[in-house]
């Protein structure tokens, strides 16, 4: 018997109209975390700049949550560099308080930078400390312990290698010292051009964090984008030395 085509049923729209929070200029990314320890989710936003015209350093906007889906007026912190574009929240100094990591997508700078704002645990943050990103025009950042020493590390996706090389993306690996400071970056090719997005996770079940990179162009022809997969290669019996390449 012929079965008549049944139209799709529409799922009721569950979201309300958005609430807009002003005093943010060219917001690029957002993270959610409880940064003041009251059990209510807060928002952290990376913004290119504070106001038009877009000049000077970017800003990190912190909106403390009321617990009912609304948020308090934004508190602004200097991001420590031009064009704050990507933000992550993690406890990078192992004090139990969320910290902020932000990348600066500066197109005219000689080198890329990633900024670290240590949290005070009450919703406020210390002044930004910048580190070289291992490339030029960093666009994304991820935090995790990639060498198994119990200290959070940074992985930064850079659109360009830099030093005159604008044809390949690069990844900067900054090993953590465990106190909120980081070693200088170890850089390696992103597997494509314009590394705009990165993520880390154990994708092969060996208990080690692997790296995934979204490259805007898979190769110089740029017919399509690509995702590069880097498996972590260190052995638990022999942890890598400083500066040793951890991925393959």
PDB file of C-alpha atoms in Angstrom:
ATOM      1  CA  UNK A   1       0.000   0.000   0.000  1.00  0.00           C
ATOM      2  CA  UNK A   2       1.307   3.402  -0.933  1.00  0.00           C
ATOM      3  CA  UNK A   3       2.164   5.539   2.055  1.00  0.00           C
ATOM      4  CA  UNK A   4       1.318   9.203   1.735  1.00  0.00           C
ATOM      5  CA  UNK A   5       4.041  11.687   2.535  1.00  0.00           C
ATOM      6  CA  UNK A   6       3.530  13.245   5.939  1.00  0.00           C
ATOM      7  CA  UNK A   7       4.650  16.834   6.436  1.00  0.00           C
ATOM      8  CA  UNK A   8       7.207  17.560   9.134  1.00  0.00           C
ATOM      9  CA  UNK A   9       5.846  18.700  12.443  1.00  0.00           C
ATOM     10  CA  UNK A  10       7.226  21.976  13.663  1.00  0.00           C
ATOM     11  CA  UNK A  11       8.937  21.856  17.028  1.00  0.00           C
ATOM     12  CA  UNK A  12       7.609  24.659  19.239  1.00  0.00           C
ATOM     13  CA  UNK A  13      10.104  27.480  19.606  1.00  0.00           C
ATOM     14  CA  UNK A  14      11.364  27.348  23.153  1.00  0.00           C
ATOM     15  CA  UNK A  15      13.569  30.428  23.351  1.00  0.00           C
ATOM     16  CA  UNK A  16      12.398  33.889  24.194  1.00  0.00           C
ATOM     17  CA  UNK A  17      13.469  37.002  22.367  1.00  0.00           C
ATOM     18  CA  UNK A  18      17.114  37.812  23.198  1.00  0.00           C
ATOM     19  CA  UNK A  19      18.105  40.212  25.920  1.00  0.00           C
ATOM     20  CA  UNK A  20      20.714  42.674  24.661  1.00  0.00           C
ATOM     21  CA  UNK A  21      23.538  43.908  26.870  1.00  0.00           C
ATOM     22  CA  UNK A  22      25.164  47.084  25.628  1.00  0.00           C
ATOM     23  CA  UNK A  23      28.531  48.707  26.339  1.00  0.00           C
ATOM     24  CA  UNK A  24      30.228  45.978  24.316  1.00  0.00           C
ATOM     25  CA  UNK A  25      31.913  46.847  21.015  1.00  0.00           C
ATOM     26  CA  UNK A  26      32.414  44.223  18.330  1.00  0.00           C
ATOM     27  CA  UNK A  27      31.925  41.254  20.641  1.00  0.00           C
ATOM     28  CA  UNK A  28      33.640  38.188  19.188  1.00  0.00           C
ATOM     29  CA  UNK A  29      33.323  35.297  21.627  1.00  0.00           C
ATOM     30  CA  UNK A  30      31.693  34.412  24.908  1.00  0.00           C
ATOM     31  CA  UNK A  31      32.297  31.927  27.728  1.00  0.00           C
ATOM     32  CA  UNK A  32      30.115  30.882  30.659  1.00  0.00           C
ATOM     33  CA  UNK A  33      31.462  30.160  34.146  1.00  0.00           C
ATOM     34  CA  UNK A  34      30.767  30.918  37.785  1.00  0.00           C
ATOM     35  CA  UNK A  35      33.580  33.405  38.388  1.00  0.00           C
ATOM     36  CA  UNK A  36      32.452  34.748  41.791  1.00  0.00           C
ATOM     37  CA  UNK A  37      31.558  31.466  43.473  1.00  0.00           C
ATOM     38  CA  UNK A  38      27.889  32.187  44.127  1.00  0.00           C
ATOM     39  CA  UNK A  39      26.652  29.183  42.156  1.00  0.00           C
ATOM     40  CA  UNK A  40      25.182  31.378  39.397  1.00  0.00           C
ATOM     41  CA  UNK A  41      26.538  31.275  35.830  1.00  0.00           C
ATOM     42  CA  UNK A  42      28.309  34.439  34.655  1.00  0.00           C
ATOM     43  CA  UNK A  43      29.261  35.644  31.167  1.00  0.00           C
ATOM     44  CA  UNK A  44      32.704  36.629  29.904  1.00  0.00           C
ATOM     45  CA  UNK A  45      32.954  38.341  26.528  1.00  0.00           C
ATOM     46  CA  UNK A  46      35.945  39.169  24.325  1.00  0.00           C
ATOM     47  CA  UNK A  47      35.500  42.462  22.458  1.00  0.00           C
ATOM     48  CA  UNK A  48      37.639  44.086  19.784  1.00  0.00           C
ATOM     49  CA  UNK A  49      37.514  47.444  21.517  1.00  0.00           C
ATOM     50  CA  UNK A  50      35.675  49.560  24.055  1.00  0.00           C
ATOM     51  CA  UNK A  51      34.048  52.133  21.761  1.00  0.00           C
ATOM     52  CA  UNK A  52      34.024  53.532  18.234  1.00  0.00           C
ATOM     53  CA  UNK A  53      36.311  54.321  16.555  1.00  0.00           C
ATOM     54  CA  UNK A  54      37.908  50.986  17.364  1.00  0.00           C
ATOM     55  CA  UNK A  55      41.341  51.985  18.619  1.00  0.00           C
ATOM     56  CA  UNK A  56      43.608  50.832  21.415  1.00  0.00           C
ATOM     57  CA  UNK A  57      43.317  47.611  23.384  1.00  0.00           C
ATOM     58  CA  UNK A  58      40.433  45.203  23.322  1.00  0.00           C
ATOM     59  CA  UNK A  59      38.309  44.560  26.386  1.00  0.00           C
ATOM     60  CA  UNK A  60      37.012  41.645  28.421  1.00  0.00           C
ATOM     61  CA  UNK A  61      33.465  42.180  29.606  1.00  0.00           C
ATOM     62  CA  UNK A  62      32.258  40.380  32.740  1.00  0.00           C
ATOM     63  CA  UNK A  63      28.521  40.126  33.383  1.00  0.00           C
ATOM     64  CA  UNK A  64      27.740  38.561  36.741  1.00  0.00           C
ATOM     65  CA  UNK A  65      24.638  36.392  36.695  1.00  0.00           C
ATOM     66  CA  UNK A  66      21.537  36.846  38.831  1.00  0.00           C
ATOM     67  CA  UNK A  67      20.652  33.172  38.574  1.00  0.00           C
ATOM     68  CA  UNK A  68      17.405  33.772  36.673  1.00  0.00           C
ATOM     69  CA  UNK A  69      18.826  34.242  33.175  1.00  0.00           C
ATOM     70  CA  UNK A  70      19.476  37.952  33.637  1.00  0.00           C
ATOM     71  CA  UNK A  71      22.812  39.592  34.278  1.00  0.00           C
ATOM     72  CA  UNK A  72      24.217  42.607  36.054  1.00  0.00           C
ATOM     73  CA  UNK A  73      25.753  45.542  34.141  1.00  0.00           C
ATOM     74  CA  UNK A  74      28.997  44.690  32.424  1.00  0.00           C
ATOM     75  CA  UNK A  75      32.330  45.260  34.168  1.00  0.00           C
ATOM     76  CA  UNK A  76      35.137  46.004  31.728  1.00  0.00           C
ATOM     77  CA  UNK A  77      38.793  44.918  31.882  1.00  0.00           C
ATOM     78  CA  UNK A  78      41.572  45.799  29.481  1.00  0.00           C
ATOM     79  CA  UNK A  79      42.386  42.671  27.491  1.00  0.00           C
ATOM     80  CA  UNK A  80      46.057  43.630  27.246  1.00  0.00           C
ATOM     81  CA  UNK A  81      46.235  43.862  23.450  1.00  0.00           C
ATOM     82  CA  UNK A  82      44.472  44.914  20.270  1.00  0.00           C
ATOM     83  CA  UNK A  83      41.424  43.124  18.908  1.00  0.00           C
ATOM     84  CA  UNK A  84      40.453  40.619  21.610  1.00  0.00           C
ATOM     85  CA  UNK A  85      38.805  37.838  19.664  1.00  0.00           C
ATOM     86  CA  UNK A  86      38.754  34.516  21.532  1.00  0.00           C
ATOM     87  CA  UNK A  87      38.189  33.811  25.215  1.00  0.00           C
ATOM     88  CA  UNK A  88      38.459  30.784  27.473  1.00  0.00           C
ATOM     89  CA  UNK A  89      37.909  30.289  31.199  1.00  0.00           C
ATOM     90  CA  UNK A  90      39.915  27.821  33.276  1.00  0.00           C
ATOM     91  CA  UNK A  91      41.822  27.607  36.545  1.00  0.00           C
ATOM     92  CA  UNK A  92      45.361  28.048  35.220  1.00  0.00           C
ATOM     93  CA  UNK A  93      47.126  28.505  38.586  1.00  0.00           C
ATOM     94  CA  UNK A  94      45.375  25.693  40.503  1.00  0.00           C
ATOM     95  CA  UNK A  95      43.932  27.942  43.219  1.00  0.00           C
ATOM     96  CA  UNK A  96      40.340  26.840  42.600  1.00  0.00           C
ATOM     97  CA  UNK A  97      39.368  30.189  41.066  1.00  0.00           C
ATOM     98  CA  UNK A  98      38.427  30.626  37.396  1.00  0.00           C
ATOM     99  CA  UNK A  99      40.897  32.625  35.313  1.00  0.00           C
ATOM    100  CA  UNK A 100      40.517  34.146  31.847  1.00  0.00           C
ATOM    101  CA  UNK A 101      42.641  33.571  28.758  1.00  0.00           C
ATOM    102  CA  UNK A 102      42.138  35.818  25.717  1.00  0.00           C
ATOM    103  CA  UNK A 103      43.792  36.039  22.296  1.00  0.00           C
ATOM    104  CA  UNK A 104      44.502  39.278  20.420  1.00  0.00           C
ATOM    105  CA  UNK A 105      43.869  39.152  16.693  1.00  0.00           C
ATOM    106  CA  UNK A 106      46.054  42.147  15.861  1.00  0.00           C
ATOM    107  CA  UNK A 107      46.604  42.474  12.104  1.00  0.00           C
ATOM    108  CA  UNK A 108      49.389  45.064  12.295  1.00  0.00           C
ATOM    109  CA  UNK A 109      51.398  43.667  15.233  1.00  0.00           C
ATOM    110  CA  UNK A 110      54.813  42.086  14.747  1.00  0.00           C
ATOM    111  CA  UNK A 111      53.800  39.054  16.818  1.00  0.00           C
ATOM    112  CA  UNK A 112      50.651  37.541  18.226  1.00  0.00           C
ATOM    113  CA  UNK A 113      49.807  37.609  21.921  1.00  0.00           C
ATOM    114  CA  UNK A 114      47.654  35.691  24.370  1.00  0.00           C
ATOM    115  CA  UNK A 115      46.660  37.374  27.617  1.00  0.00           C
ATOM    116  CA  UNK A 116      46.025  35.790  31.026  1.00  0.00           C
ATOM    117  CA  UNK A 117      43.833  37.473  33.650  1.00  0.00           C
ATOM    118  CA  UNK A 118      44.039  35.656  36.974  1.00  0.00           C
ATOM    119  CA  UNK A 119      40.773  35.543  38.891  1.00  0.00           C
ATOM    120  CA  UNK A 120      40.360  36.725  42.466  1.00  0.00           C
ATOM    121  CA  UNK A 121      37.413  34.403  43.053  1.00  0.00           C
ATOM    122  CA  UNK A 122      34.945  37.244  43.683  1.00  0.00           C
ATOM    123  CA  UNK A 123      34.184  38.070  40.052  1.00  0.00           C
ATOM    124  CA  UNK A 124      37.120  40.455  39.660  1.00  0.00           C
ATOM    125  CA  UNK A 125      40.362  39.843  37.799  1.00  0.00           C
ATOM    126  CA  UNK A 126      43.964  40.934  37.978  1.00  0.00           C
ATOM    127  CA  UNK A 127      45.709  42.904  35.234  1.00  0.00           C
ATOM    128  CA  UNK A 128      46.490  41.045  32.030  1.00  0.00           C
ATOM    129  CA  UNK A 129      49.847  39.365  31.555  1.00  0.00           C
ATOM    130  CA  UNK A 130      50.686  38.749  27.893  1.00  0.00           C
ATOM    131  CA  UNK A 131      52.622  35.910  26.310  1.00  0.00           C
ATOM    132  CA  UNK A 132      53.762  35.378  22.735  1.00  0.00           C
ATOM    133  CA  UNK A 133      51.267  33.202  20.882  1.00  0.00           C
ATOM    134  CA  UNK A 134      53.743  31.392  18.650  1.00  0.00           C
ATOM    135  CA  UNK A 135      52.504  33.014  15.454  1.00  0.00           C
ATOM    136  CA  UNK A 136      50.665  35.986  14.045  1.00  0.00           C
ATOM    137  CA  UNK A 137      47.008  36.962  14.378  1.00  0.00           C
ATOM    138  CA  UNK A 138      45.934  34.368  16.985  1.00  0.00           C
ATOM    139  CA  UNK A 139      42.269  33.500  16.564  1.00  0.00           C
ATOM    140  CA  UNK A 140      41.474  30.826  19.144  1.00  0.00           C
ATOM    141  CA  UNK A 141      42.745  29.319  22.386  1.00  0.00           C
ATOM    142  CA  UNK A 142      42.201  26.143  24.380  1.00  0.00           C
ATOM    143  CA  UNK A 143      43.328  25.226  27.900  1.00  0.00           C
ATOM    144  CA  UNK A 144      44.258  21.742  29.076  1.00  0.00           C
ATOM    145  CA  UNK A 145      47.026  19.602  30.524  1.00  0.00           C
ATOM    146  CA  UNK A 146      48.582  18.214  27.346  1.00  0.00           C
ATOM    147  CA  UNK A 147      51.845  16.872  28.805  1.00  0.00           C
ATOM    148  CA  UNK A 148      50.433  15.101  31.843  1.00  0.00           C
ATOM    149  CA  UNK A 149      52.224  17.052  34.562  1.00  0.00           C
ATOM    150  CA  UNK A 150      49.015  18.253  36.225  1.00  0.00           C
ATOM    151  CA  UNK A 151      49.563  21.868  35.113  1.00  0.00           C
ATOM    152  CA  UNK A 152      47.215  23.568  32.621  1.00  0.00           C
ATOM    153  CA  UNK A 153      48.795  24.431  29.269  1.00  0.00           C
ATOM    154  CA  UNK A 154      47.696  26.752  26.450  1.00  0.00           C
ATOM    155  CA  UNK A 155      47.200  25.900  22.804  1.00  0.00           C
ATOM    156  CA  UNK A 156      46.761  28.865  20.479  1.00  0.00           C
ATOM    157  CA  UNK A 157      45.577  28.810  16.883  1.00  0.00           C
ATOM    158  CA  UNK A 158      47.352  31.451  14.800  1.00  0.00           C
ATOM    159  CA  UNK A 159      46.116  32.471  11.354  1.00  0.00           C
ATOM    160  CA  UNK A 160      49.688  32.905  10.133  1.00  0.00           C
ATOM    161  CA  UNK A 161      53.139  31.626  10.982  1.00  0.00           C
ATOM    162  CA  UNK A 162      54.490  35.178  10.877  1.00  0.00           C
ATOM    163  CA  UNK A 163      58.039  36.322  10.122  1.00  0.00           C
ATOM    164  CA  UNK A 164      56.993  36.990   6.545  1.00  0.00           C
ATOM    165  CA  UNK A 165      55.180  33.665   6.133  1.00  0.00           C
ATOM    166  CA  UNK A 166      51.490  34.308   5.507  1.00  0.00           C
ATOM    167  CA  UNK A 167      50.778  31.089   3.608  1.00  0.00           C
ATOM    168  CA  UNK A 168      50.374  28.693   6.547  1.00  0.00           C
ATOM    169  CA  UNK A 169      48.700  28.680   9.919  1.00  0.00           C
ATOM    170  CA  UNK A 170      50.525  27.761  13.097  1.00  0.00           C
ATOM    171  CA  UNK A 171      49.804  26.359  16.537  1.00  0.00           C
ATOM    172  CA  UNK A 172      51.537  27.746  19.585  1.00  0.00           C
ATOM    173  CA  UNK A 173      51.945  25.452  22.600  1.00  0.00           C
ATOM    174  CA  UNK A 174      52.667  27.210  25.893  1.00  0.00           C
ATOM    175  CA  UNK A 175      53.403  24.772  28.704  1.00  0.00           C
ATOM    176  CA  UNK A 176      52.140  25.893  32.084  1.00  0.00           C
ATOM    177  CA  UNK A 177      54.258  26.329  35.187  1.00  0.00           C
ATOM    178  CA  UNK A 178      51.276  25.644  37.437  1.00  0.00           C
ATOM    179  CA  UNK A 179      51.264  29.115  39.025  1.00  0.00           C
ATOM    180  CA  UNK A 180      49.435  30.962  36.255  1.00  0.00           C
ATOM    181  CA  UNK A 181      52.573  31.695  34.251  1.00  0.00           C
ATOM    182  CA  UNK A 182      53.626  29.972  31.036  1.00  0.00           C
ATOM    183  CA  UNK A 183      56.763  29.037  29.177  1.00  0.00           C
ATOM    184  CA  UNK A 184      57.587  30.436  25.760  1.00  0.00           C
ATOM    185  CA  UNK A 185      55.650  28.974  22.838  1.00  0.00           C
ATOM    186  CA  UNK A 186      56.669  25.955  20.819  1.00  0.00           C
ATOM    187  CA  UNK A 187      55.221  26.425  17.327  1.00  0.00           C
ATOM    188  CA  UNK A 188      54.267  23.935  14.650  1.00  0.00           C
ATOM    189  CA  UNK A 189      52.331  23.931  11.389  1.00  0.00           C
ATOM    190  CA  UNK A 190      48.551  23.888  11.708  1.00  0.00           C
ATOM    191  CA  UNK A 191      48.066  21.479   8.800  1.00  0.00           C
ATOM    192  CA  UNK A 192      46.516  24.123   6.568  1.00  0.00           C
ATOM    193  CA  UNK A 193      46.106  27.838   6.058  1.00  0.00           C
ATOM    194  CA  UNK A 194      44.514  30.292   8.493  1.00  0.00           C
ATOM    195  CA  UNK A 195      44.065  28.274  11.686  1.00  0.00           C
ATOM    196  CA  UNK A 196      40.882  29.911  12.972  1.00  0.00           C
ATOM    197  CA  UNK A 197      39.582  27.353  15.465  1.00  0.00           C
ATOM    198  CA  UNK A 198      41.052  24.736  17.794  1.00  0.00           C
ATOM    199  CA  UNK A 199      39.747  22.183  20.270  1.00  0.00           C
ATOM    200  CA  UNK A 200      41.356  19.571  22.495  1.00  0.00           C
ATOM    201  CA  UNK A 201      40.040  16.215  23.636  1.00  0.00           C
ATOM    202  CA  UNK A 202      40.965  12.547  23.883  1.00  0.00           C
ATOM    203  CA  UNK A 203      39.696  11.288  20.530  1.00  0.00           C
ATOM    204  CA  UNK A 204      41.455   7.912  20.489  1.00  0.00           C
ATOM    205  CA  UNK A 205      40.823   6.774  24.052  1.00  0.00           C
ATOM    206  CA  UNK A 206      44.441   6.638  25.209  1.00  0.00           C
ATOM    207  CA  UNK A 207      43.944   9.065  28.092  1.00  0.00           C
ATOM    208  CA  UNK A 208      45.884  11.915  26.449  1.00  0.00           C
ATOM    209  CA  UNK A 209      44.544  15.160  25.053  1.00  0.00           C
ATOM    210  CA  UNK A 210      44.665  15.414  21.269  1.00  0.00           C
ATOM    211  CA  UNK A 211      44.417  18.551  19.164  1.00  0.00           C
ATOM    212  CA  UNK A 212      41.961  19.422  16.394  1.00  0.00           C
ATOM    213  CA  UNK A 213      42.448  22.468  14.193  1.00  0.00           C
ATOM    214  CA  UNK A 214      39.918  24.079  11.859  1.00  0.00           C
ATOM    215  CA  UNK A 215      41.838  25.604   8.955  1.00  0.00           C
ATOM    216  CA  UNK A 216      39.993  28.067   6.740  1.00  0.00           C
ATOM    217  CA  UNK A 217      41.859  26.616   3.750  1.00  0.00           C
ATOM    218  CA  UNK A 218      42.983  22.996   3.578  1.00  0.00           C
ATOM    219  CA  UNK A 219      45.813  23.944   1.208  1.00  0.00           C
ATOM    220  CA  UNK A 220      47.054  26.807  -0.955  1.00  0.00           C
ATOM    221  CA  UNK A 221      44.317  26.237  -3.546  1.00  0.00           C
ATOM    222  CA  UNK A 222      41.726  27.017  -0.847  1.00  0.00           C
ATOM    223  CA  UNK A 223      39.008  25.065  -2.615  1.00  0.00           C
ATOM    224  CA  UNK A 224      37.767  23.818   0.724  1.00  0.00           C
ATOM    225  CA  UNK A 225      38.483  24.110   4.407  1.00  0.00           C
ATOM    226  CA  UNK A 226      39.954  21.327   6.454  1.00  0.00           C
ATOM    227  CA  UNK A 227      40.223  19.893   9.941  1.00  0.00           C
ATOM    228  CA  UNK A 228      43.666  18.751  11.001  1.00  0.00           C
ATOM    229  CA  UNK A 229      43.960  16.072  13.695  1.00  0.00           C
ATOM    230  CA  UNK A 230      47.078  15.898  15.859  1.00  0.00           C
ATOM    231  CA  UNK A 231      47.367  12.930  18.207  1.00  0.00           C
ATOM    232  CA  UNK A 232      49.290  13.458  21.410  1.00  0.00           C
ATOM    233  CA  UNK A 233      52.403  11.277  21.362  1.00  0.00           C
ATOM    234  CA  UNK A 234      54.054  11.540  24.774  1.00  0.00           C
ATOM    235  CA  UNK A 235      54.392   8.412  26.883  1.00  0.00           C
ATOM    236  CA  UNK A 236      53.421   8.391  30.543  1.00  0.00           C
ATOM    237  CA  UNK A 237      56.666   6.620  31.398  1.00  0.00           C
ATOM    238  CA  UNK A 238      58.712   9.431  29.845  1.00  0.00           C
ATOM    239  CA  UNK A 239      57.136  12.857  30.000  1.00  0.00           C
ATOM    240  CA  UNK A 240      58.396  15.267  27.324  1.00  0.00           C
ATOM    241  CA  UNK A 241      61.135  17.751  28.004  1.00  0.00           C
ATOM    242  CA  UNK A 242      60.592  21.457  27.696  1.00  0.00           C
ATOM    243  CA  UNK A 243      60.240  22.463  24.049  1.00  0.00           C
ATOM    244  CA  UNK A 244      59.709  18.902  22.803  1.00  0.00           C
ATOM    245  CA  UNK A 245      56.949  18.583  20.212  1.00  0.00           C
ATOM    246  CA  UNK A 246      54.026  16.744  21.772  1.00  0.00           C
ATOM    247  CA  UNK A 247      51.814  16.094  18.741  1.00  0.00           C
ATOM    248  CA  UNK A 248      52.142  14.195  15.520  1.00  0.00           C
TER     249      UNK A 248
END
